[in-house]
């Protein structure tokens, strides 16, 4: 873990990828925790809808907005971070819809796009949509 953290010094974004079950979520949480411990503001974002990140951080649930891991959660493990740790779980459809709402020129256009069946497929089920919204 020490070598990994040193290789990330000065980096602002780390994308952790790999086959199922190799430890992506655990490593991501550990990287973000390490940043928070040393005074940084870190966000760990899981793009799959699994609940393991929330469980690992002792949080009830995670949503599409970043949630601060509360001081009590650290205190339970005897930790007192100098910085802050946030966590979130990507909601792909919600992120697409927010993007449309933000960029549509008016409410009628927004509603027409949101109601469009091709848009609904693209935003819900198209391969790569999850990774695109995560970025
Ligand atoms: N360094 C490690 N040593 C031993 N066990 C580990 C290590 N990292 C993770 N694990 C364990 O391996 C399992 C899978 O870890 P994790 O959920 O982090 O993997 P993942 O790649 O995110 O999985 P998924 O593809 O299902 O999302 C968990 O039970 C976790 O506790
Ligand atoms: Mg995982």
XYZ file of C-alpha atoms and ligand atoms in Angstrom:
167
model
C 0.000 0.000 0.000
C 2.933 2.360 0.769
C 4.349 2.091 -2.756
C 0.901 2.640 -4.250
C 0.288 5.746 -2.140
C 3.723 7.155 -3.032
C 3.003 6.630 -6.741
C -0.199 8.671 -6.312
C 1.481 11.651 -4.656
C 0.506 14.864 -6.455
C -2.289 13.086 -8.384
C -5.851 14.342 -8.027
C -7.825 11.463 -9.526
C -7.226 7.717 -9.277
C -9.357 5.254 -11.234
C -9.238 1.764 -9.741
C -10.172 -0.984 -12.212
C -9.821 -4.754 -12.497
C -11.642 -8.060 -12.625
C -14.438 -8.921 -10.220
C -13.435 -9.371 -6.617
C -9.762 -8.380 -6.903
C -10.102 -5.636 -4.275
C -11.022 -2.476 -6.217
C -13.479 -1.185 -3.636
C -11.223 -1.951 -0.663
C -8.189 -0.340 -2.307
C -10.204 2.740 -3.362
C -11.526 3.211 0.155
C -8.006 2.789 1.585
C -6.513 5.364 -0.809
C -9.222 7.900 0.032
C -8.923 7.194 3.749
C -5.170 7.716 3.584
C -5.664 11.126 1.923
C -8.206 12.143 4.556
C -5.924 10.984 7.372
C -3.126 13.226 6.120
C -5.303 16.330 5.865
C -6.786 16.087 2.371
C -10.403 16.248 1.232
C -10.983 12.938 -0.511
C -13.979 11.487 -2.331
C -14.322 7.771 -3.013
C -16.956 7.075 -5.665
C -18.177 3.604 -6.570
C -19.700 3.349 -10.028
C -21.297 -0.059 -9.529
C -24.485 -0.248 -7.500
C -22.991 -2.619 -4.885
C -23.356 -1.662 -1.244
C -19.905 -2.836 -0.171
C -18.382 0.639 -0.078
C -21.095 1.904 2.262
C -20.704 -1.186 4.425
C -16.914 -0.859 4.524
C -17.182 2.768 5.657
C -19.856 2.032 8.240
C -22.435 4.152 6.417
C -26.103 3.208 6.139
C -26.448 3.976 2.453
C -24.842 5.999 -0.302
C -26.465 8.061 -3.014
C -25.602 10.188 -6.006
C -24.442 13.102 -3.848
C -21.258 12.921 -1.810
C -21.802 12.141 1.886
C -19.300 13.054 4.578
C -18.108 10.076 6.602
C -18.894 11.339 10.115
C -16.237 11.676 12.845
C -18.021 8.969 14.921
C -17.322 6.404 12.192
C -13.577 7.120 12.503
C -13.688 7.268 16.279
C -15.105 3.717 16.348
C -11.835 2.569 14.752
C -9.677 4.836 16.925
C -8.904 7.190 14.020
C -8.897 10.990 13.998
C -8.411 12.220 10.415
C -6.928 15.674 9.863
C -8.922 16.009 6.641
C -12.314 14.858 5.379
C -13.521 11.695 3.673
C -16.582 11.737 1.424
C -18.222 8.809 -0.326
C -20.815 8.390 -3.050
C -22.396 5.734 -5.240
C -22.994 6.741 -8.835
C -26.625 6.739 -9.969
C -26.191 6.585 -13.753
C -29.746 7.493 -14.765
C -29.930 10.341 -12.262
C -26.593 11.772 -13.468
C -27.749 11.664 -17.103
C -31.022 13.375 -16.180
C -29.199 16.072 -14.167
C -26.899 16.656 -17.143
C -29.882 17.113 -19.482
C -31.625 19.406 -16.988
C -28.473 21.519 -16.621
C -27.875 21.967 -20.354
C -31.366 22.029 -21.905
C -32.210 25.554 -23.093
C -35.741 25.432 -21.622
C -38.115 23.213 -19.641
C -40.029 22.011 -22.698
C -36.836 20.791 -24.399
C -35.706 19.136 -21.177
C -38.984 17.262 -20.834
C -38.961 16.211 -24.492
C -35.455 14.709 -24.102
C -36.229 13.040 -20.766
C -39.369 11.465 -22.268
C -37.641 10.285 -25.452
C -37.402 6.493 -25.688
C -33.959 6.508 -27.337
C -32.654 8.815 -24.595
C -34.123 6.483 -21.977
C -32.219 3.534 -23.481
C -28.974 5.496 -23.790
C -29.164 6.813 -20.236
C -30.265 3.542 -18.662
C -28.894 0.550 -20.491
C -26.270 1.459 -23.112
C -22.860 -0.166 -22.551
C -20.314 2.430 -21.426
C -22.983 4.773 -20.075
C -21.900 4.065 -16.502
C -18.227 4.876 -17.138
C -19.162 7.983 -19.157
C -21.320 9.386 -16.341
C -18.660 8.517 -13.756
C -16.153 10.723 -15.595
N -5.689 -6.829 0.232
C -6.623 -7.742 0.530
N -6.297 -8.875 1.178
C -7.234 -9.799 1.481
N -8.533 -9.670 1.184
C -8.916 -8.591 0.541
C -7.987 -7.556 0.176
N -8.673 -6.582 -0.483
C -9.952 -6.988 -0.510
N -10.106 -8.177 0.110
C -11.370 -8.918 0.246
O -11.718 -9.413 -1.034
C -13.133 -9.289 -1.237
C -13.404 -8.434 -2.469
O -12.914 -7.117 -2.223
P -13.555 -5.853 -2.928
O -15.001 -5.811 -2.694
O -12.757 -4.676 -2.492
O -13.243 -6.197 -4.453
P -13.874 -5.553 -5.778
O -12.828 -5.687 -6.832
O -14.376 -4.181 -5.498
O -15.087 -6.543 -6.021
P -16.293 -6.358 -7.085
O -15.734 -6.661 -8.442
O -17.282 -7.378 -6.595
O -16.778 -4.933 -6.967
C -13.723 -8.702 0.040
O -14.218 -9.759 0.828
C -12.527 -8.017 0.678
O -12.670 -7.976 2.072
Mg -16.303 -3.331 -5.813
